[in-house]
PDB file of C-alpha atoms in Angstrom:
ATOM      1  CA  MET O  18     -86.715 208.248  19.083  1.00 45.00           C
ATOM      2  CA  GLU O  19     -85.783 205.024  17.377  1.00 48.00           C
ATOM      3  CA  TRP O  20     -82.597 203.117  18.167  1.00 45.00           C
ATOM      4  CA  ILE O  21     -80.639 201.678  15.309  1.00 49.00           C
ATOM      5  CA  ARG O  22     -78.922 198.382  15.994  1.00 47.00           C
ATOM      6  CA  ARG O  23     -75.563 198.059  14.346  1.00 47.00           C
ATOM      7  CA  LYS O  24     -73.612 194.937  13.821  1.00 44.00           C
ATOM      8  CA  PRO O  25     -70.372 194.888  15.814  1.00 44.00           C
ATOM      9  CA  ARG O  26     -67.252 195.518  13.776  1.00 42.00           C
ATOM     10  CA  LEU O  27     -64.999 192.503  13.607  1.00 39.00           C
ATOM     11  CA  ARG O  28     -61.264 192.906  13.306  1.00 42.00           C
ATOM     12  CA  CYS O  29     -58.735 190.180  13.043  1.00 43.00           C
ATOM     13  CA  VAL O  30     -55.631 190.999  15.042  1.00 42.00           C
ATOM     14  CA  PRO O  31     -52.447 188.910  14.833  1.00 47.00           C
ATOM     15  CA  PRO O  32     -52.162 186.618  17.872  1.00 48.00           C
ATOM     16  CA  TYR O  33     -48.979 188.250  19.099  1.00 46.00           C
ATOM     17  CA  ARG O  34     -50.985 191.467  19.545  1.00 46.00           C
ATOM     18  CA  LEU O  35     -53.703 189.760  21.571  1.00 43.00           C
ATOM     19  CA  ARG O  36     -53.628 188.727  25.180  1.00 45.00           C
ATOM     20  CA  ARG O  37     -55.877 185.767  24.339  1.00 47.00           C
ATOM     21  CA  VAL O  38     -57.098 184.132  21.149  1.00 46.00           C
ATOM     22  CA  TYR O  39     -60.079 181.812  21.492  1.00 49.00           C
ATOM     23  CA  PRO O  40     -59.974 178.665  19.337  1.00 51.00           C
ATOM     24  CA  GLY O  41     -63.530 179.085  18.063  1.00 49.00           C
ATOM     25  CA  SER O  42     -63.258 182.802  17.363  1.00 47.00           C
ATOM     26  CA  LEU O  43     -63.538 184.473  14.006  1.00 43.00           C
ATOM     27  CA  CYS O  44     -59.945 185.710  14.342  1.00 46.00           C
ATOM     28  CA  ALA O  45     -58.696 182.164  14.810  1.00 49.00           C
ATOM     29  CA  ALA O  46     -60.721 180.976  11.821  1.00 45.00           C
ATOM     30  CA  ARG O  47     -59.381 183.800   9.644  1.00 47.00           C
ATOM     31  CA  MET O  48     -55.824 183.002  10.735  1.00 49.00           C
ATOM     32  CA  MET O  49     -56.272 179.434   9.504  1.00 48.00           C
ATOM     33  CA  ASP O  50     -57.651 180.494   6.102  1.00 47.00           C
ATOM     34  CA  ALA O  51     -55.189 183.303   5.444  1.00 44.00           C
ATOM     35  CA  VAL O  52     -52.011 181.240   5.339  1.00 45.00           C
ATOM     36  CA  PRO O  53     -50.588 180.662   1.882  1.00 41.00           C
ATOM     37  CA  ASN O  54     -47.373 178.929   2.956  1.00 47.00           C
ATOM     38  CA  GLN O  55     -46.991 175.745   4.947  1.00 46.00           C
ATOM     39  CA  VAL O  56     -44.364 175.799   7.681  1.00 47.00           C
ATOM     40  CA  VAL O  57     -42.395 172.644   8.383  1.00 47.00           C
ATOM     41  CA  CYS O  58     -42.504 172.017  12.105  1.00 52.00           C
ATOM     42  CA  ASP O  59     -41.915 169.318  14.646  1.00 60.00           C
ATOM     43  CA  MET O  60     -44.586 167.870  16.950  1.00 64.00           C
ATOM     44  CA  VAL O  61     -43.447 166.218  20.130  1.00 74.00           C
ATOM     45  CA  ALA O  62     -44.721 165.171  23.540  1.00 77.00           C
ATOM     46  CA  MET O  63     -42.546 166.856  26.124  1.00 79.00           C
ATOM     47  CA  THR O  64     -42.113 166.439  29.870  1.00 82.00           C
ATOM     48  CA  LEU O  65     -41.266 169.558  31.875  1.00 81.00           C
ATOM     49  CA  LYS O  66     -40.462 169.965  35.539  1.00 85.00           C
ATOM     50  CA  THR O  67     -42.071 172.567  37.780  1.00 86.00           C
ATOM     51  CA  ARG O  68     -40.022 174.533  40.287  1.00 88.00           C
ATOM     52  CA  ASP O  69     -41.061 171.955  42.931  1.00 85.00           C
ATOM     53  CA  GLY O  70     -39.694 169.116  40.793  1.00 86.00           C
ATOM     54  CA  ASN O  71     -43.112 167.749  39.740  1.00 86.00           C
ATOM     55  CA  GLU O  72     -43.398 166.511  36.167  1.00 86.00           C
ATOM     56  CA  LEU O  73     -45.742 168.024  33.622  1.00 87.00           C
ATOM     57  CA  GLU O  74     -46.812 166.480  30.315  1.00 86.00           C
ATOM     58  CA  THR O  75     -47.123 168.874  27.375  1.00 89.00           C
ATOM     59  CA  TYR O  76     -47.565 168.682  23.631  1.00 89.00           C
ATOM     60  CA  MET O  77     -45.227 170.962  21.691  1.00 90.00           C
ATOM     61  CA  SER O  78     -45.565 171.864  18.037  1.00 88.00           C
ATOM     62  CA  GLY O  79     -44.010 174.440  15.745  1.00 88.00           C
ATOM     63  CA  PRO O  80     -40.589 175.597  14.635  1.00 87.00           C
ATOM     64  CA  ASP O  81     -37.911 176.104  17.290  1.00 85.00           C
ATOM     65  CA  ALA O  82     -36.934 179.416  15.698  1.00 86.00           C
ATOM     66  CA  ALA O  83     -40.446 180.918  16.002  1.00 87.00           C
ATOM     67  CA  GLN O  84     -40.530 184.455  17.382  1.00 89.00           C
ATOM     68  CA  HIS O  85     -44.010 184.048  18.858  1.00 91.00           C
ATOM     69  CA  GLY O  86     -45.407 181.317  21.074  1.00 92.00           C
ATOM     70  CA  ILE O  87     -48.932 180.266  22.001  1.00 92.00           C
ATOM     71  CA  LEU O  88     -49.847 178.406  25.188  1.00 93.00           C
ATOM     72  CA  ILE O  89     -53.078 176.416  24.860  1.00 92.00           C
ATOM     73  CA  ILE O  90     -54.837 175.655  28.154  1.00 90.00           C
ATOM     74  CA  HIS O  91     -57.458 172.900  27.942  1.00 88.00           C
ATOM     75  CA  ASP O  92     -61.056 173.226  29.060  1.00 88.00           C
ATOM     76  CA  TRP O  93     -62.660 171.236  31.861  1.00 87.00           C
ATOM     77  CA  TRP O  94     -62.692 168.010  29.803  1.00 87.00           C
ATOM     78  CA  GLY O  95     -58.891 167.763  29.817  1.00 87.00           C
ATOM     79  CA  VAL O  96     -56.497 167.617  26.865  1.00 87.00           C
ATOM     80  CA  LEU O  97     -58.338 166.183  23.878  1.00 87.00           C
ATOM     81  CA  GLU O  98     -57.437 165.617  20.255  1.00 88.00           C
ATOM     82  CA  TYR O  99     -58.818 168.989  19.160  1.00 86.00           C
ATOM     83  CA  ASN O 100     -56.345 170.761  21.471  1.00 88.00           C
ATOM     84  CA  ARG O 101     -53.472 169.058  19.661  1.00 88.00           C
ATOM     85  CA  ASP O 102     -55.129 169.765  16.292  1.00 88.00           C
ATOM     86  CA  TRP O 103     -55.247 173.489  17.110  1.00 87.00           C
ATOM     87  CA  ALA O 104     -51.598 173.362  18.147  1.00 90.00           C
ATOM     88  CA  ASP O 105     -50.658 171.773  14.827  1.00 89.00           C
ATOM     89  CA  ARG O 106     -52.738 174.245  12.817  1.00 89.00           C
ATOM     90  CA  LEU O 107     -51.214 177.241  14.606  1.00 90.00           C
ATOM     91  CA  ALA O 108     -47.754 175.709  14.216  1.00 90.00           C
ATOM     92  CA  GLN O 109     -48.326 175.667  10.461  1.00 89.00           C
ATOM     93  CA  LEU O 110     -48.603 179.455  10.732  1.00 88.00           C
ATOM     94  CA  GLY O 111     -45.107 179.604  12.187  1.00 88.00           C
ATOM     95  CA  TYR O 112     -45.882 179.785  15.911  1.00 91.00           C
ATOM     96  CA  ARG O 113     -44.284 177.638  18.612  1.00 91.00           C
ATOM     97  CA  VAL O 114     -47.320 176.133  20.365  1.00 92.00           C
ATOM     98  CA  MET O 115     -47.608 174.203  23.610  1.00 92.00           C
ATOM     99  CA  VAL O 116     -50.653 172.384  25.005  1.00 92.00           C
ATOM    100  CA  VAL O 117     -50.342 172.050  28.768  1.00 91.00           C
ATOM    101  CA  ASP O 118     -52.068 169.206  30.682  1.00 89.00           C
ATOM    102  CA  LEU O 119     -53.270 170.346  34.102  1.00 89.00           C
ATOM    103  CA  TYR O 120     -55.046 167.035  34.855  1.00 88.00           C
ATOM    104  CA  ASP O 121     -52.000 164.735  34.534  1.00 86.00           C
ATOM    105  CA  GLY O 122     -53.457 162.781  31.621  1.00 85.00           C
ATOM    106  CA  GLU O 123     -57.006 162.405  32.924  1.00 87.00           C
ATOM    107  CA  GLN O 124     -59.931 163.150  30.622  1.00 90.00           C
ATOM    108  CA  ALA O 125     -63.555 163.562  31.578  1.00 87.00           C
ATOM    109  CA  ARG O 126     -66.243 161.629  29.695  1.00 91.00           C
ATOM    110  CA  THR O 127     -69.200 163.165  31.547  1.00 92.00           C
ATOM    111  CA  ALA O 128     -70.019 166.653  32.789  1.00 92.00           C
ATOM    112  CA  GLU O 129     -70.090 165.334  36.361  1.00 93.00           C
ATOM    113  CA  ARG O 130     -66.542 163.987  36.046  1.00 92.00           C
ATOM    114  CA  ALA O 131     -65.381 167.210  34.379  1.00 90.00           C
ATOM    115  CA  GLY O 132     -66.812 169.219  37.268  1.00 91.00           C
ATOM    116  CA  GLU O 133     -65.116 166.927  39.758  1.00 92.00           C
ATOM    117  CA  LEU O 134     -61.747 167.339  37.998  1.00 89.00           C
ATOM    118  CA  MET O 135     -62.132 171.125  38.085  1.00 90.00           C
ATOM    119  CA  ARG O 136     -63.153 171.210  41.752  1.00 92.00           C
ATOM    120  CA  THR O 137     -60.296 168.970  42.857  1.00 92.00           C
ATOM    121  CA  LEU O 138     -57.640 170.792  40.837  1.00 89.00           C
ATOM    122  CA  ASP O 139     -54.845 172.015  43.110  1.00 89.00           C
ATOM    123  CA  GLN O 140     -54.565 175.663  42.063  1.00 91.00           C
ATOM    124  CA  ASP O 141     -51.004 176.071  43.338  1.00 90.00           C
ATOM    125  CA  MET O 142     -49.898 173.010  41.365  1.00 90.00           C
ATOM    126  CA  ALA O 143     -51.742 174.280  38.273  1.00 90.00           C
ATOM    127  CA  ASP O 144     -50.026 177.671  38.628  1.00 91.00           C
ATOM    128  CA  ASP O 145     -46.631 175.962  38.862  1.00 91.00           C
ATOM    129  CA  LYS O 146     -47.381 173.936  35.730  1.00 92.00           C
ATOM    130  CA  LEU O 147     -48.467 177.036  33.814  1.00 91.00           C
ATOM    131  CA  LEU O 148     -45.338 178.933  34.898  1.00 91.00           C
ATOM    132  CA  ALA O 149     -43.115 176.039  33.796  1.00 91.00           C
ATOM    133  CA  ALA O 150     -44.872 175.949  30.418  1.00 91.00           C
ATOM    134  CA  LEU O 151     -44.620 179.729  29.986  1.00 91.00           C
ATOM    135  CA  ASN O 152     -40.933 179.713  30.885  1.00 90.00           C
ATOM    136  CA  GLU O 153     -40.278 176.993  28.313  1.00 89.00           C
ATOM    137  CA  LEU O 154     -42.186 178.893  25.619  1.00 90.00           C
ATOM    138  CA  LYS O 155     -40.455 182.201  26.433  1.00 90.00           C
ATOM    139  CA  GLN O 156     -37.002 180.743  25.778  1.00 87.00           C
ATOM    140  CA  GLY O 157     -35.286 182.562  22.983  1.00 83.00           C
ATOM    141  CA  GLY O 158     -37.140 185.803  23.747  1.00 88.00           C
ATOM    142  CA  ARG O 159     -40.497 184.709  22.275  1.00 87.00           C
ATOM    143  CA  HIS O 160     -43.627 186.766  22.824  1.00 88.00           C
ATOM    144  CA  VAL O 161     -46.260 184.446  24.266  1.00 91.00           C
ATOM    145  CA  THR O 162     -50.048 184.487  23.883  1.00 89.00           C
ATOM    146  CA  THR O 163     -52.469 182.222  25.741  1.00 89.00           C
ATOM    147  CA  MET O 164     -55.552 180.430  24.430  1.00 86.00           C
ATOM    148  CA  GLY O 165     -58.097 178.562  26.459  1.00 82.00           C
TER     149      GLY O 165
END
């Protein structure tokens, strides 16, 4: 008996139908290419407060009236320019997008430093920051998807 290898079928699903959309995925790339219209949107650095009163720096992009929101969570390097670029590109599609900074502005330049930042991350504080960001994005009844 001989096994036949088939290529996996790829489907592009709108982000509001997904639980997660990965920035490098084929779906994300197709979303960028499939947009005929440009959406005018604002881009702003925003400070939120967690339920404990701690401040959280975020980058917000997209129209206020968007029905769908996307929360971008950075990788172990911290918030870099490409995170903001993805936010702006998704905002052009009409989504309200927020990039949340879990490292309080720190960025790793080496893998050792990135590992140290991940190991020393206070998980309770990170959870509070993510909840504050999600609550902000959900205002107005938006459906929210996460990336990261």
